[in-house]
Amino acid sequence: MKVRLRDFVETEVGFFAVNAYEHPEDRVFAFLRYLNLASVGEDVIDRYNLNKDDIREKNGKKYIKITDTAKTYGILENYFPEYLYYDETKDITLHAVPNEYIINVLRPNDRLKEILNENKNNDNKNSNKNNNSKFEEKCKYLADKLHDYGLSYNHMGVSGSTVVKLNNESSDIDFVIYGMKNHKKARNILKTIFEEEKNKDKDEKLNIHPLSDEFWKKAYHKRIKDGTLSYDEFVWHEKRKYNRGVINNTMFDLLATRDWEEITSKYGEFYYKNLGFINIECDIINDDYIFDNPAIYKIDNVKILSNIAENKLEVNPNDIKEIASFTHTYAGQAFNGEKVVVRGKLEGVSSPYGDYKRVVVGTSREAFNEYIKLK
């Protein structure tokens, strides 16, 4: 089944966010995001202490958003164990949707085209724009602005709640950019827009702004659950990325997804073995895929700060070749030539292209006690 990162798949259970590029032949790696309450009963809300104020409706069905990793695993284990899959290549149990349960594949680029066409048709009919979702108008505005600065609509999409049509007034915009070079271009455009905004009179300011302190605090509390990064550390790292902004009180992220031609590996080529946790210091030597998921940092000059690997495993620092971040918090955290300190899970990697080790940050969405920090 041809799916990639940022797509969603729909089943009777709900909507699952695709979180990988390579998949087994009979299933798709995708994480449960919106649970169809009719599939389990509304008592699940109290049983798992879910946010009952975040119930959304679509086509007469009620869905509830779940972001807590432990809760989503617990719900699948108790109600839908067939959606859990021990992946021997990664030595971990993951959310995986069997192909026969998939009702629909929802793609960000198709959804954005729909939004653009809807707004175009309404403009041609001179209809009242209030009939359109104000949220979707903001998606269109961001797409148009990036296009005005030279980025093709073909390289854009909208994911998250928008692609499954469960967005509400409090939703953020998960704006997808296809292709790593295009994502870098989009971030440079956003940086230009921010700089132009600073030089405008107050009455002429653009509708796209950097995050205010209020929005940075919202982002911090959403992303950092254990104080691993202080608020000041978090904001300092984030402001350098130019992948977040605000449109008329709605926050957006520029999310990177590979073009089809950038997806070259196949499922089963790489095997990963958990070796325990480790702290290292290293230099970043290749940042081409640091905004992907996982974000990949090629590294050198590795120094082991502490090693709590299994069985007191002796680790040669020269064998550690990369950092992989599976959480958006640590995507784009450092760039070529910079030195970082890292805490994460050490993995042994076996592949047809050679064996090496890597450090994984984001073994859960919350990345408890895992981090990448600029030294």
XYZ file of C-alpha atoms in Angstrom:
375
model
C 0.000 0.000 0.000
C 1.492 3.327 -1.051
C 1.488 5.541 2.011
C 4.080 7.786 3.587
C 4.725 9.955 6.606
C 1.946 12.490 7.435
C -0.755 10.471 5.630
C -3.648 9.169 7.736
C -5.474 5.866 7.413
C -9.088 5.416 8.473
C -10.519 2.268 10.055
C -13.609 1.481 12.122
C -11.439 2.147 15.179
C -10.627 5.708 14.098
C -7.915 7.674 12.332
C -4.260 6.637 12.513
C -1.318 8.900 11.603
C 1.193 7.156 9.339
C 4.585 7.506 11.020
C 6.997 5.643 8.739
C 8.078 5.319 5.120
C 8.664 1.564 5.082
C 5.972 -0.941 6.056
C 5.444 -4.712 6.110
C 3.454 -6.043 3.153
C 0.350 -6.777 5.229
C 0.089 -3.667 7.424
C 0.898 0.030 7.816
C 2.791 1.579 10.721
C 0.467 4.300 11.989
C -0.269 5.713 15.436
C -3.824 6.057 16.775
C -4.750 9.730 16.964
C -8.567 9.965 16.835
C -10.556 7.155 18.456
C -14.075 6.396 17.204
C -16.007 6.267 20.466
C -18.673 4.019 18.973
C -16.044 1.303 18.522
C -15.337 1.039 22.275
C -18.106 2.852 24.133
C -17.881 6.197 25.882
C -16.871 4.602 29.195
C -13.343 4.544 27.727
C -13.162 8.275 28.519
C -13.286 7.750 32.281
C -11.348 4.493 32.193
C -8.354 6.181 30.561
C -8.936 9.701 31.856
C -9.309 11.125 28.356
C -10.161 14.747 27.657
C -13.960 14.674 27.355
C -13.893 18.298 26.205
C -12.035 17.267 23.042
C -14.740 15.160 21.402
C -15.237 15.950 17.723
C -17.955 14.860 15.314
C -17.840 13.800 11.679
C -20.557 12.124 9.619
C -22.571 11.453 12.746
C -19.657 9.748 14.546
C -17.912 10.985 17.675
C -14.112 10.926 17.875
C -11.784 11.795 20.726
C -8.178 12.878 20.242
C -5.501 10.946 22.133
C -1.928 12.194 22.427
C -0.664 10.248 25.454
C 1.527 7.340 24.311
C 0.772 5.050 27.271
C -2.972 5.569 26.945
C -3.053 4.765 23.231
C -1.078 1.572 23.767
C -3.370 0.637 26.646
C -6.530 1.173 24.606
C -5.261 -0.910 21.695
C -3.989 -3.659 23.984
C -7.342 -3.956 25.764
C -9.734 -3.393 22.876
C -7.893 -3.954 19.590
C -4.741 -6.044 20.144
C -4.654 -6.891 16.424
C -3.494 -3.282 15.883
C -0.320 -3.909 17.891
C 2.611 -5.507 16.102
C 5.962 -6.651 17.391
C 8.388 -5.381 14.773
C 11.436 -7.623 14.891
C 13.422 -5.181 12.750
C 13.133 -2.522 15.471
C 12.868 -4.813 18.495
C 9.729 -3.004 19.715
C 5.922 -3.272 19.689
C 4.308 -0.619 17.485
C 0.900 0.544 16.332
C 0.292 -1.073 12.930
C -2.955 -1.173 10.940
C -3.633 -4.419 9.054
C -4.300 -3.648 5.388
C -7.706 -5.354 5.406
C -8.971 -2.918 8.076
C -8.137 0.212 6.091
C -11.229 2.011 4.793
C -9.517 5.057 3.351
C -6.118 6.727 2.953
C -6.135 10.475 3.555
C -3.258 12.414 1.993
C -2.186 15.966 2.971
C -1.519 17.118 -0.608
C -5.007 16.008 -1.719
C -6.621 17.797 1.219
C -4.830 21.071 0.470
C -5.900 20.879 -3.187
C -9.471 20.448 -1.979
C -9.192 23.521 0.250
C -7.647 25.618 -2.533
C -10.310 24.561 -5.033
C -13.156 25.179 -2.582
C -11.944 28.707 -1.912
C -11.361 29.349 -5.622
C -14.869 28.204 -6.515
C -16.395 30.327 -3.779
C -14.438 33.361 -4.962
C -15.690 32.816 -8.521
C -19.273 32.630 -7.301
C -18.833 35.788 -5.228
C -20.105 33.822 -2.261
C -19.788 34.962 1.320
C -16.434 33.763 2.613
C -17.989 33.279 6.041
C -19.559 30.129 4.629
C -16.067 28.625 4.545
C -14.177 27.458 7.561
C -12.059 30.333 8.811
C -9.486 27.744 9.784
C -9.250 26.421 6.224
C -8.940 29.975 4.919
C -5.807 30.280 7.039
C -4.439 27.097 5.439
C -5.069 28.633 2.031
C -3.466 31.926 3.079
C -0.281 30.161 4.181
C -0.143 28.131 0.959
C -0.676 31.250 -1.158
C 1.999 33.179 0.726
C 4.589 30.401 0.292
C 3.610 30.170 -3.376
C 4.038 33.940 -3.807
C 7.622 33.555 -2.584
C 8.389 30.801 -5.090
C 7.283 27.465 -3.589
C 5.050 25.302 -5.784
C 1.634 24.225 -4.484
C 2.633 20.704 -5.581
C 5.097 20.588 -2.680
C 2.503 21.420 0.001
C -0.202 19.714 2.037
C -2.093 19.870 5.337
C -2.076 17.002 7.813
C -3.267 16.423 11.374
C -6.869 17.191 12.241
C -7.300 19.103 8.975
C -6.660 16.149 6.677
C -9.250 14.046 8.524
C -11.670 17.004 8.735
C -11.832 17.014 12.520
C -10.214 20.408 13.025
C -11.839 22.964 15.300
C -11.183 26.541 16.387
C -8.409 25.461 18.770
C -6.557 23.327 16.191
C -3.049 24.086 14.991
C -2.145 23.861 11.294
C 0.122 20.917 10.483
C 1.406 22.221 7.160
C 3.371 19.655 5.165
C 6.240 20.437 2.807
C 7.264 17.591 0.476
C 10.980 17.251 -0.226
C 13.812 18.176 2.143
C 15.157 20.949 -0.110
C 11.662 22.386 -0.426
C 11.271 22.329 3.344
C 14.510 24.283 3.729
C 13.237 26.751 1.134
C 9.952 27.121 3.025
C 11.806 27.856 6.282
C 13.916 30.482 4.522
C 10.710 32.044 3.159
C 9.244 32.148 6.653
C 12.408 33.788 7.962
C 12.108 36.424 5.211
C 8.468 37.053 6.080
C 9.344 37.529 9.756
C 12.125 39.967 8.878
C 9.860 41.937 6.541
C 7.190 42.085 9.215
C 9.598 43.740 11.678
C 10.249 46.556 9.191
C 6.584 47.355 8.491
C 4.407 49.933 10.177
C 1.965 48.489 12.664
C -0.994 49.129 10.352
C 0.707 47.287 7.474
C 1.863 44.154 9.288
C 1.471 40.817 7.544
C -0.939 38.215 8.855
C 1.925 35.769 9.475
C 3.879 36.439 12.676
C 6.477 34.761 14.892
C 5.119 33.100 18.006
C 4.310 35.331 20.968
C 5.266 34.371 24.529
C 1.744 33.004 24.971
C 2.132 30.655 22.007
C 5.644 29.610 23.017
C 4.315 28.625 26.443
C 1.538 26.618 24.789
C 4.086 24.846 22.572
C 6.396 24.198 25.528
C 3.734 22.606 27.716
C 2.532 20.510 24.774
C 6.006 19.197 24.018
C 8.007 19.078 27.268
C 6.408 16.928 29.964
C 9.298 16.354 32.364
C 11.387 19.526 32.485
C 14.210 17.964 30.451
C 14.475 21.295 28.645
C 13.773 24.490 30.536
C 11.344 26.927 28.931
C 14.219 29.255 27.960
C 16.225 26.364 26.462
C 13.207 25.179 24.481
C 12.417 28.612 23.025
C 16.063 29.364 22.216
C 16.376 26.185 20.168
C 12.967 26.604 18.507
C 13.429 30.190 17.344
C 16.411 29.166 15.211
C 14.374 26.637 13.229
C 11.915 28.993 11.452
C 9.377 26.194 11.164
C 6.645 27.699 13.351
C 4.487 30.760 13.066
C 1.065 32.225 13.754
C -1.706 33.238 11.348
C -4.394 35.353 12.987
C -4.125 33.594 16.358
C -3.646 30.086 14.899
C -0.266 28.391 15.281
C 1.241 26.430 12.388
C 4.174 24.061 11.888
C 6.088 23.475 8.650
C 6.530 19.681 8.642
C 8.938 17.894 6.314
C 7.990 14.749 4.378
C 10.110 13.024 1.773
C 9.251 13.197 -1.901
C 8.576 9.747 -3.328
C 11.985 9.698 -5.025
C 13.664 10.360 -1.655
C 12.187 7.157 -0.209
C 14.804 4.619 -1.227
C 14.985 2.039 1.570
C 12.683 -0.950 1.937
C 11.161 -2.533 5.000
C 13.403 -5.242 6.400
C 16.698 -3.847 5.106
C 17.614 -2.348 8.487
C 17.516 -4.163 11.830
C 17.790 -2.297 15.145
C 18.638 -3.748 18.561
C 18.056 -1.936 21.830
C 21.294 -1.669 23.846
C 20.141 0.555 26.718
C 20.504 4.284 27.347
C 23.544 6.459 26.799
C 24.724 10.070 27.041
C 27.069 11.392 24.387
C 28.668 14.559 23.108
C 29.292 14.892 19.359
C 29.554 17.143 16.295
C 26.845 17.397 13.640
C 28.327 16.739 10.188
C 25.222 16.275 8.002
C 21.864 18.000 8.584
C 20.058 17.148 5.319
C 17.311 15.154 7.068
C 17.096 16.792 10.492
C 13.470 17.872 9.955
C 12.321 14.455 8.724
C 10.710 11.838 10.962
C 12.812 10.319 12.243
C 15.066 13.340 12.127
C 18.504 12.042 11.144
C 21.721 13.741 12.278
C 24.992 12.339 10.977
C 27.645 12.775 13.654
C 31.372 12.555 14.334
C 33.878 13.118 17.144
C 31.670 11.206 19.576
C 32.513 11.289 23.267
C 30.615 8.987 25.639
C 29.574 10.888 28.776
C 27.815 8.018 30.522
C 26.928 4.515 29.420
C 24.160 2.497 31.048
C 23.863 0.043 28.195
C 22.796 -3.519 28.850
C 25.342 -5.783 30.542
C 27.853 -2.926 30.813
C 28.407 -3.235 27.077
C 31.698 -1.766 25.932
C 30.899 0.805 23.248
C 33.441 2.215 20.824
C 32.416 5.875 20.311
C 33.632 5.678 16.704
C 30.867 3.133 16.007
C 28.114 5.678 16.802
C 27.329 7.323 13.464
C 23.982 9.084 13.866
C 21.216 10.439 16.067
C 17.616 9.613 15.185
C 14.809 11.680 16.739
C 11.287 10.275 16.577
C 9.777 13.301 18.295
C 9.071 16.608 16.571
C 10.488 18.404 19.611
C 14.057 17.510 18.639
C 13.797 17.863 14.867
C 16.059 20.627 13.564
C 17.652 21.021 16.979
C 21.222 21.584 15.683
C 22.943 22.227 12.384
C 26.183 21.356 10.583
C 29.302 22.188 12.544
C 27.562 22.465 15.909
C 28.346 20.396 18.989
C 25.524 18.778 20.950
C 24.933 16.709 24.060
C 22.442 13.876 23.646
C 20.655 11.401 25.872
C 18.705 8.542 24.316
C 18.493 4.857 23.584
C 21.576 3.277 22.046
C 20.747 0.944 19.176
C 22.830 -1.455 17.155
C 22.032 -1.185 13.430
C 22.529 -4.016 10.926
C 22.011 -3.430 7.201
C 23.284 -4.481 3.768
C 25.266 -1.234 3.760
C 27.192 -1.935 6.952
C 26.727 -2.161 10.709
C 26.914 0.779 13.101
C 25.253 2.261 16.184
C 22.893 5.184 16.652
C 21.284 7.085 19.519
C 17.478 7.330 19.428
C 15.733 10.302 21.026
C 11.964 10.054 21.328
C 11.288 6.450 22.297
C 7.881 7.873 23.223
C 6.086 10.983 21.964
C 6.887 12.684 25.278
C 10.622 11.741 25.132
C 10.915 11.502 28.903
C 14.492 12.245 30.017
C 15.729 12.174 26.410
C 17.095 15.210 24.623
C 19.347 16.914 22.088
C 20.896 20.159 23.320
C 23.377 22.495 21.727
C 26.489 22.626 23.867
